[in-house]
Short mmCIF file of N, CA, C and O in Angstrom, two decimals:
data_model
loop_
_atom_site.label_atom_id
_atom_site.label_comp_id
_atom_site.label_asym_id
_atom_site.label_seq_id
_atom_site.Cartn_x
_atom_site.Cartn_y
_atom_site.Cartn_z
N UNK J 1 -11.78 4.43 -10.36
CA UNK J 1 -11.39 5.58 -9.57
C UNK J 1 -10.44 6.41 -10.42
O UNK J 1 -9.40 6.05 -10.99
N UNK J 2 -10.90 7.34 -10.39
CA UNK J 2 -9.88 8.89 -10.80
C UNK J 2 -9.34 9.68 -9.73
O UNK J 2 -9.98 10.14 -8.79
N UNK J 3 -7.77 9.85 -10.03
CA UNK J 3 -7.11 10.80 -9.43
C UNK J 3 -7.13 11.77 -10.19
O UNK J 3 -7.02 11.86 -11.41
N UNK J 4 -7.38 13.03 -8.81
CA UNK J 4 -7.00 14.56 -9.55
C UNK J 4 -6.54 15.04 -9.09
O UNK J 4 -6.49 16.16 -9.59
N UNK J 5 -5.68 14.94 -7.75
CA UNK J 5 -4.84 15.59 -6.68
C UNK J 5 -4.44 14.85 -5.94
O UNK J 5 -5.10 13.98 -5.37
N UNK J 6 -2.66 15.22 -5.76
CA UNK J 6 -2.39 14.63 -4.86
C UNK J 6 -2.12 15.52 -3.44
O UNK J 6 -2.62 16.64 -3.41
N UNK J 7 -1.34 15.08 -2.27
CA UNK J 7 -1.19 16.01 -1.23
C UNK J 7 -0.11 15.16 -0.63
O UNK J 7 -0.17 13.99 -0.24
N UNK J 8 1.05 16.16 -0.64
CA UNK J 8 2.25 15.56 0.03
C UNK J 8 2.17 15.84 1.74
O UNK J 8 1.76 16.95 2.08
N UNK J 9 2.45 15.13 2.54
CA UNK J 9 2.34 15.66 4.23
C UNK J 9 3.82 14.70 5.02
O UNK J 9 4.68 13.89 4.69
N UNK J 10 3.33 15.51 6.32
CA UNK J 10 4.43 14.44 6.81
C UNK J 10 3.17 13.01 7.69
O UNK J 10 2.07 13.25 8.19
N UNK J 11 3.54 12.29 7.63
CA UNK J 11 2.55 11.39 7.57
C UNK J 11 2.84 11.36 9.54
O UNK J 11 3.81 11.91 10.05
N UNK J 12 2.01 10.79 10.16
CA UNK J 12 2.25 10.65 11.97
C UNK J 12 1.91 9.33 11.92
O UNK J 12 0.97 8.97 11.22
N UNK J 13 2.70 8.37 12.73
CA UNK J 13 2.68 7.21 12.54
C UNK J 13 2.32 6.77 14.13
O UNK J 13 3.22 7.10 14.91
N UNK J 14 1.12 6.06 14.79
CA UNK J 14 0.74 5.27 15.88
C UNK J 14 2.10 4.60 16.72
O UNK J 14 3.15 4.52 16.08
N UNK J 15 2.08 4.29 17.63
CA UNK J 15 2.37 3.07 18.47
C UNK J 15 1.46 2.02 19.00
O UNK J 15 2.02 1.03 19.46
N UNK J 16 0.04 2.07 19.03
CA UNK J 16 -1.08 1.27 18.94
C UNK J 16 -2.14 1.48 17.83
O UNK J 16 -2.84 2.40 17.42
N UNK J 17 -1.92 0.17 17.53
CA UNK J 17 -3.18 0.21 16.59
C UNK J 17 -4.15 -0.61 16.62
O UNK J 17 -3.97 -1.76 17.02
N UNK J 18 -5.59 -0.06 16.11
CA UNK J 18 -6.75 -1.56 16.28
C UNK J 18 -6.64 -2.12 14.46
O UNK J 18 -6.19 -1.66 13.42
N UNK J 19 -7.27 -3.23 14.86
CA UNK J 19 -7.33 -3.39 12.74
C UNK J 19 -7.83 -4.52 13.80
O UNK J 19 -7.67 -4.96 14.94
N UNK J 20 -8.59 -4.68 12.52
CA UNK J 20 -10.06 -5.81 12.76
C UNK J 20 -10.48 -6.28 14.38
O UNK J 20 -10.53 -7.34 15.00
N UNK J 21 -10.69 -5.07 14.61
CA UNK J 21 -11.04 -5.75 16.46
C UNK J 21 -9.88 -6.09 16.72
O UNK J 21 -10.00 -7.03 17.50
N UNK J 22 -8.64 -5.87 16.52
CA UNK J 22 -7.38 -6.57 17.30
C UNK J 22 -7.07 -5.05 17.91
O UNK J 22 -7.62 -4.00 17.57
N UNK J 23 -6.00 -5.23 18.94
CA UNK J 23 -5.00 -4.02 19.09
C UNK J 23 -3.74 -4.66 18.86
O UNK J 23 -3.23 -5.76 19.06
N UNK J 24 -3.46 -3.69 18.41
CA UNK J 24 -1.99 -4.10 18.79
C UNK J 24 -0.94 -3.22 19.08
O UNK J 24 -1.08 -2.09 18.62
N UNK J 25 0.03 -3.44 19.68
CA UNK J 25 1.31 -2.91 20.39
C UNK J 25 2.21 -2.61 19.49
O UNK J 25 2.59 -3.44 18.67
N UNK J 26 2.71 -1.20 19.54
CA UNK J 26 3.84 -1.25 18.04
C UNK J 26 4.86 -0.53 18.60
O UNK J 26 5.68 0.01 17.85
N UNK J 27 4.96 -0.42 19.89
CA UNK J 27 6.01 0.37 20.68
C UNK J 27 7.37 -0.29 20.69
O UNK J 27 8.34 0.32 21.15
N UNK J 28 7.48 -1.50 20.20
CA UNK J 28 8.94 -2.35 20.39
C UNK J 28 9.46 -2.01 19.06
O UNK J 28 10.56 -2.48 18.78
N UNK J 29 8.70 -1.07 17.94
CA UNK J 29 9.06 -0.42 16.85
C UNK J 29 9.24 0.85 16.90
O UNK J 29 9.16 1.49 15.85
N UNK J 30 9.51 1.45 18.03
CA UNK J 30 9.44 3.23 18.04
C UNK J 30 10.51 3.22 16.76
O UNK J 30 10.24 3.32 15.56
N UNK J 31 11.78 3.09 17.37
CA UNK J 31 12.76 3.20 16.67
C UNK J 31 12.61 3.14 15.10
O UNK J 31 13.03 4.10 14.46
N UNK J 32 12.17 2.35 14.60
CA UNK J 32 11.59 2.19 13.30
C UNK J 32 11.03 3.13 12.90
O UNK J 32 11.31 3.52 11.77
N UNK J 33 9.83 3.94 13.84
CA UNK J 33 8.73 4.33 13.22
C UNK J 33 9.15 5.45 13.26
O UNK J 33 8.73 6.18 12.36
N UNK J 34 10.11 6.06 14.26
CA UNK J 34 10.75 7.46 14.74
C UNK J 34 11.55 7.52 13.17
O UNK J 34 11.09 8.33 12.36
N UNK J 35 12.46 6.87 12.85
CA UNK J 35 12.73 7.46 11.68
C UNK J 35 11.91 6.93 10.38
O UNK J 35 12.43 7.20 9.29
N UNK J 36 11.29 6.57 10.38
CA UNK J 36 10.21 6.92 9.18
C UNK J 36 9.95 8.43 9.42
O UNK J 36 10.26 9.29 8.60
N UNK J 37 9.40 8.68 10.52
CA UNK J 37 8.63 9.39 10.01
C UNK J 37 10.22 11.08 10.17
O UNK J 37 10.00 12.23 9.79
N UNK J 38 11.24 10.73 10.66
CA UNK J 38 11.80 11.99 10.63
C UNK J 38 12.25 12.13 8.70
O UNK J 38 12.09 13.11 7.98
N UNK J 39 12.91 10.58 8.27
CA UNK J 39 13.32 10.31 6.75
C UNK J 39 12.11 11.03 6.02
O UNK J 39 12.42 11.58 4.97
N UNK J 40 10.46 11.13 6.51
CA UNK J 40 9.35 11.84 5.56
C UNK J 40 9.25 13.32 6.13
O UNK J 40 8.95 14.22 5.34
N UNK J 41 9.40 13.50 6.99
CA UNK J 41 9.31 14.82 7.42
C UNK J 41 10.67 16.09 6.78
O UNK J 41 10.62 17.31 6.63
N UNK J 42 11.87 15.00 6.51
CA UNK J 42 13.05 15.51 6.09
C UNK J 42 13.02 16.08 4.54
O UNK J 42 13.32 17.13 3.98
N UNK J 43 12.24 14.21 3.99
CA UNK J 43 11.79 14.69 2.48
C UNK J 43 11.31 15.62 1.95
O UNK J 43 11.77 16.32 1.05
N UNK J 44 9.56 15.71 2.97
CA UNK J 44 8.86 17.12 2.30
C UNK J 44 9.27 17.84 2.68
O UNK J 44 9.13 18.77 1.89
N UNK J 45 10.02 18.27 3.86
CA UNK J 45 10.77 19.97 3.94
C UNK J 45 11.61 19.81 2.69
O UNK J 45 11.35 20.62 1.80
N UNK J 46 12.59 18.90 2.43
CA UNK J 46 13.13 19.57 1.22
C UNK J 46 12.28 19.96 -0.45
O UNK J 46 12.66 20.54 -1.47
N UNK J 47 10.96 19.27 -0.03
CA UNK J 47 10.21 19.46 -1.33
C UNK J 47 9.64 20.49 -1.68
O UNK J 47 9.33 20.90 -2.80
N UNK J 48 9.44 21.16 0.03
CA UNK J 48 8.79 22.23 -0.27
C UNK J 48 8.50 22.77 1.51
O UNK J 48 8.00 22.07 2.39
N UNK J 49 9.01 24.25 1.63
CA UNK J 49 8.82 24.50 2.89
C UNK J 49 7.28 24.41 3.76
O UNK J 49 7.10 24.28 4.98
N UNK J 50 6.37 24.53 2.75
CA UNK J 50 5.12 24.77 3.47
C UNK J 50 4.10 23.40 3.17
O UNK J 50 3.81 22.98 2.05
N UNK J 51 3.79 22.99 4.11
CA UNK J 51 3.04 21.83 4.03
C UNK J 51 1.81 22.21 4.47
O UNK J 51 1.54 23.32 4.92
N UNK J 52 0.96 21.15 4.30
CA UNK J 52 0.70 20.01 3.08
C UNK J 52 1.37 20.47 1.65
O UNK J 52 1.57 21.67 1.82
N UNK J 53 1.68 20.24 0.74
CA UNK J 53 1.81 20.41 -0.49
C UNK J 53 1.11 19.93 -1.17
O UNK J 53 1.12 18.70 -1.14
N UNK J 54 0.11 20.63 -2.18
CA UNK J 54 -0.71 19.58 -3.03
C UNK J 54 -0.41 19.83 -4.57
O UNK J 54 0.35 20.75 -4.88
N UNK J 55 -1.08 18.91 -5.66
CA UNK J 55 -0.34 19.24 -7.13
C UNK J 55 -1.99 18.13 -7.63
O UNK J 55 -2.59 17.15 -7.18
N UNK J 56 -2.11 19.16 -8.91
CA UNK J 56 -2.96 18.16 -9.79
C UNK J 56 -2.59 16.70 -10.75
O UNK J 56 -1.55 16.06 -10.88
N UNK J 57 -3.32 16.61 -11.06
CA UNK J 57 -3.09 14.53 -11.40
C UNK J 57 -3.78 15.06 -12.51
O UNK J 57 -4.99 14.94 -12.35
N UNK J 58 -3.41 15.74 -13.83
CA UNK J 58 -3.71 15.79 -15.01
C UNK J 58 -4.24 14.27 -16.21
O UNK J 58 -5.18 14.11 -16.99
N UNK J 59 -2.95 13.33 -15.78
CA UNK J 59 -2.92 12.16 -16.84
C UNK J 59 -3.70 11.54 -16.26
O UNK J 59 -4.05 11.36 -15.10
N UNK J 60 -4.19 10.90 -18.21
CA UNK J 60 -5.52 9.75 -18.04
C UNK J 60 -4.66 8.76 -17.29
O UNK J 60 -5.41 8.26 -16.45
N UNK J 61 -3.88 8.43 -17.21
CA UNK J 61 -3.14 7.03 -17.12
C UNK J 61 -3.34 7.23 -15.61
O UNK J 61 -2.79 6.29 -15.04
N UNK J 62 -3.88 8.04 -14.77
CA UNK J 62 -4.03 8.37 -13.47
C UNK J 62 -5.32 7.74 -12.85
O UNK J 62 -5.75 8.09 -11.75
N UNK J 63 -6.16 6.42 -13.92
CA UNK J 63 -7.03 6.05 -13.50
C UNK J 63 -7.29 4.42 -13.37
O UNK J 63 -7.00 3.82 -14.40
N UNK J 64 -7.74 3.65 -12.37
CA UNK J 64 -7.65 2.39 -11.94
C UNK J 64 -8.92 1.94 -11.61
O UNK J 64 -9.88 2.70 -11.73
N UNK J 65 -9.06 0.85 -11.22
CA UNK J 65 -10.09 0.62 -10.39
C UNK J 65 -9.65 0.06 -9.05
O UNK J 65 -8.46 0.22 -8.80
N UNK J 66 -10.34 -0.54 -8.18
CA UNK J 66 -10.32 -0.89 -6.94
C UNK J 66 -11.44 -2.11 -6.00
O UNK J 66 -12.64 -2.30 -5.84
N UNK J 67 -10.48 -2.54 -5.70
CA UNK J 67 -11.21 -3.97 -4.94
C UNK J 67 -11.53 -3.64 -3.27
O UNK J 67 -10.58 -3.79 -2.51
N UNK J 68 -12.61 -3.28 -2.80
CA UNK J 68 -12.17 -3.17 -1.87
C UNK J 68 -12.02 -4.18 -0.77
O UNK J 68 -13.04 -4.86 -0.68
N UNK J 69 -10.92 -4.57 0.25
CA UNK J 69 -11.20 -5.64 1.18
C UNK J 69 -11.45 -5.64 1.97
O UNK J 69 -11.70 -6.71 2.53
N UNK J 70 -11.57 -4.36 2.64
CA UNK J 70 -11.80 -4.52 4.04
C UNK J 70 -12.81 -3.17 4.35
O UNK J 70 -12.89 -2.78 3.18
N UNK J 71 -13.41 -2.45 4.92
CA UNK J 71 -14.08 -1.43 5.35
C UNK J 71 -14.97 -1.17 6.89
O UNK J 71 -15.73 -2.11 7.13
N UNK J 72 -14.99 -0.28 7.73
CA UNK J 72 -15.71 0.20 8.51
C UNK J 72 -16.04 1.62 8.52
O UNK J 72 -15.89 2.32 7.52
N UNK J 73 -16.51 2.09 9.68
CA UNK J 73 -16.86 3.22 9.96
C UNK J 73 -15.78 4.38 9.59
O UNK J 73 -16.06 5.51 9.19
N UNK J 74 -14.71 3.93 9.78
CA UNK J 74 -13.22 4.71 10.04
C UNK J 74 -12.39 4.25 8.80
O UNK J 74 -11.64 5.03 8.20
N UNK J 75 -12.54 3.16 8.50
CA UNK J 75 -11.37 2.55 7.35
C UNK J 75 -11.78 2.10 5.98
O UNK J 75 -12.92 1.79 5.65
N UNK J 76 -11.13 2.09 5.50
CA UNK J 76 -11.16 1.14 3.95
C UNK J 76 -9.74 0.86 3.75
O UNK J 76 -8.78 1.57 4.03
N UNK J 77 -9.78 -0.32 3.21
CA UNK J 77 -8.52 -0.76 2.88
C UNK J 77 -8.89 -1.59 1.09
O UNK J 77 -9.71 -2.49 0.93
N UNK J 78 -8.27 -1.14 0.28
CA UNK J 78 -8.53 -1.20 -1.32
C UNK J 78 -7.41 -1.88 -2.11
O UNK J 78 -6.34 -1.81 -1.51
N UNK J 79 -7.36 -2.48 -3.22
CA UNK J 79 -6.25 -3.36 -3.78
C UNK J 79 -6.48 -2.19 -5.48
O UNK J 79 -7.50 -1.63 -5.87
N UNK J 80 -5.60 -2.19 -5.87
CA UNK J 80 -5.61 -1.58 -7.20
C UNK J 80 -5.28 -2.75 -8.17
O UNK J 80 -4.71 -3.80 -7.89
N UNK J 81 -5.90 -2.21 -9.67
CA UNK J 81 -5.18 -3.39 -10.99
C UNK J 81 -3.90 -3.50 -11.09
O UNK J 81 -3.56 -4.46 -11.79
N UNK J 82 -2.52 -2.48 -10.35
CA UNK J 82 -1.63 -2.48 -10.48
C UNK J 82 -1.05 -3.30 -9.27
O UNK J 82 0.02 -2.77 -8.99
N UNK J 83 -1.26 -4.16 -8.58
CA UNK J 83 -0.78 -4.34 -7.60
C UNK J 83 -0.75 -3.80 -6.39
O UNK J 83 -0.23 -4.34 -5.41
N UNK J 84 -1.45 -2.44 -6.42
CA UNK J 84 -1.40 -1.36 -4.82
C UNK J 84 -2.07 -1.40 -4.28
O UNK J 84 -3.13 -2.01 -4.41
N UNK J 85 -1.64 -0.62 -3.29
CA UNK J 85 -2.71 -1.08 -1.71
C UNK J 85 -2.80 0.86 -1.51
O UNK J 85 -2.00 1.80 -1.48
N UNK J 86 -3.92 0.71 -1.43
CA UNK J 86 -4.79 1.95 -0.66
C UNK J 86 -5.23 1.74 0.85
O UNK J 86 -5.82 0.73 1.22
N UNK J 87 -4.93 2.63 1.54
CA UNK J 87 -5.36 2.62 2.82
C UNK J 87 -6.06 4.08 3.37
O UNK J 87 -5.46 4.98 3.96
N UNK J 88 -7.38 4.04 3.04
CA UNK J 88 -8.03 5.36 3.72
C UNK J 88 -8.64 5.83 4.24
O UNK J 88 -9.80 5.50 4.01
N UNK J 89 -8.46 6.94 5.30
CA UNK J 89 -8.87 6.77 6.39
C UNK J 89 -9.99 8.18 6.62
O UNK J 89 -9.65 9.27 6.15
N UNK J 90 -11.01 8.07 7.19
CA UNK J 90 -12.02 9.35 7.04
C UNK J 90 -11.94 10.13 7.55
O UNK J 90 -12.17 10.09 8.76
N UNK J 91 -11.52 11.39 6.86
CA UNK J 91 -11.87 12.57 7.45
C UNK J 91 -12.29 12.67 8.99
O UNK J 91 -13.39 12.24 9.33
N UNK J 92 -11.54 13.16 9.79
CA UNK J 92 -12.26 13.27 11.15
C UNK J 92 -12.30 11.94 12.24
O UNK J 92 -12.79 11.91 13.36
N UNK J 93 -11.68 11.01 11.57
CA UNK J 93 -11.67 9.85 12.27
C UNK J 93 -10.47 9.52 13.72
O UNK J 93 -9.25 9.37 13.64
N UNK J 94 -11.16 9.50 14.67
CA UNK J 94 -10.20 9.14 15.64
C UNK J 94 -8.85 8.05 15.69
O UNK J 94 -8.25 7.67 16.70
N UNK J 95 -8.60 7.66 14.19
CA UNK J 95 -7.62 6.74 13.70
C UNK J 95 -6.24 8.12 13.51
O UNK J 95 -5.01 8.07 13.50
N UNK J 96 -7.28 9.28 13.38
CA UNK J 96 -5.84 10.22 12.77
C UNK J 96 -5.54 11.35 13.80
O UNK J 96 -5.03 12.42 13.46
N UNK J 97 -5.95 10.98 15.29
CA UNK J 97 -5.64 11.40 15.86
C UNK J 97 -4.40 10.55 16.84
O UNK J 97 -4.49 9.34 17.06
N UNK J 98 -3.19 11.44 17.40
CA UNK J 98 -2.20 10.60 17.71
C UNK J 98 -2.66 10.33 19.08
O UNK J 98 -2.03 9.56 19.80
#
């Protein structure tokens, strides 16, 4: 896999989620999740007033491969050679709606 862009956002974070046929309850974490996401929303305003923000991924060193472990209709979940975890989610998918 090659990167050629990235895109900074403020990310929206669930209180329920499914993952593998489970649900689960994440409301005894508002608090948690409330400031995540105000600490990212705080960040990219200071990075830049207008969001999304996006920027090109010029360097070779910007390229990996990927394992993937998990996948459906809606998800993939990917391991990189570096140790990272990819989590991505499709376009249009009722996962990215709050």
């Amino acid at each position: 896999i090659k990167f050629e862009q990235g895109i900074l956002g403020t990310p929206k974070l669930t209180e329920n989620v499914e993952f593998l046929g489970h649900q689960f309850d994440l409301t005894l974490f508002r608090a948690i999740i409330s400031s995540v996401e105000d600490t990212a929303s705080s960040v990219a305003k200071t990075i830049s007033s207008q969001l999304p923000l996006t920027f090109p991924i010029s360097n070779s060193s910007a390229e990996s491969w990927l394992l993937t472990t998990y996948l459906d209709d809606d998800l993939r979940i990917s391991r990189g050679d570096a140790g990272s975890l990819f989590v991505f989610i499709k376009e249009g998918s009722p996962l990215l709606t709050p």
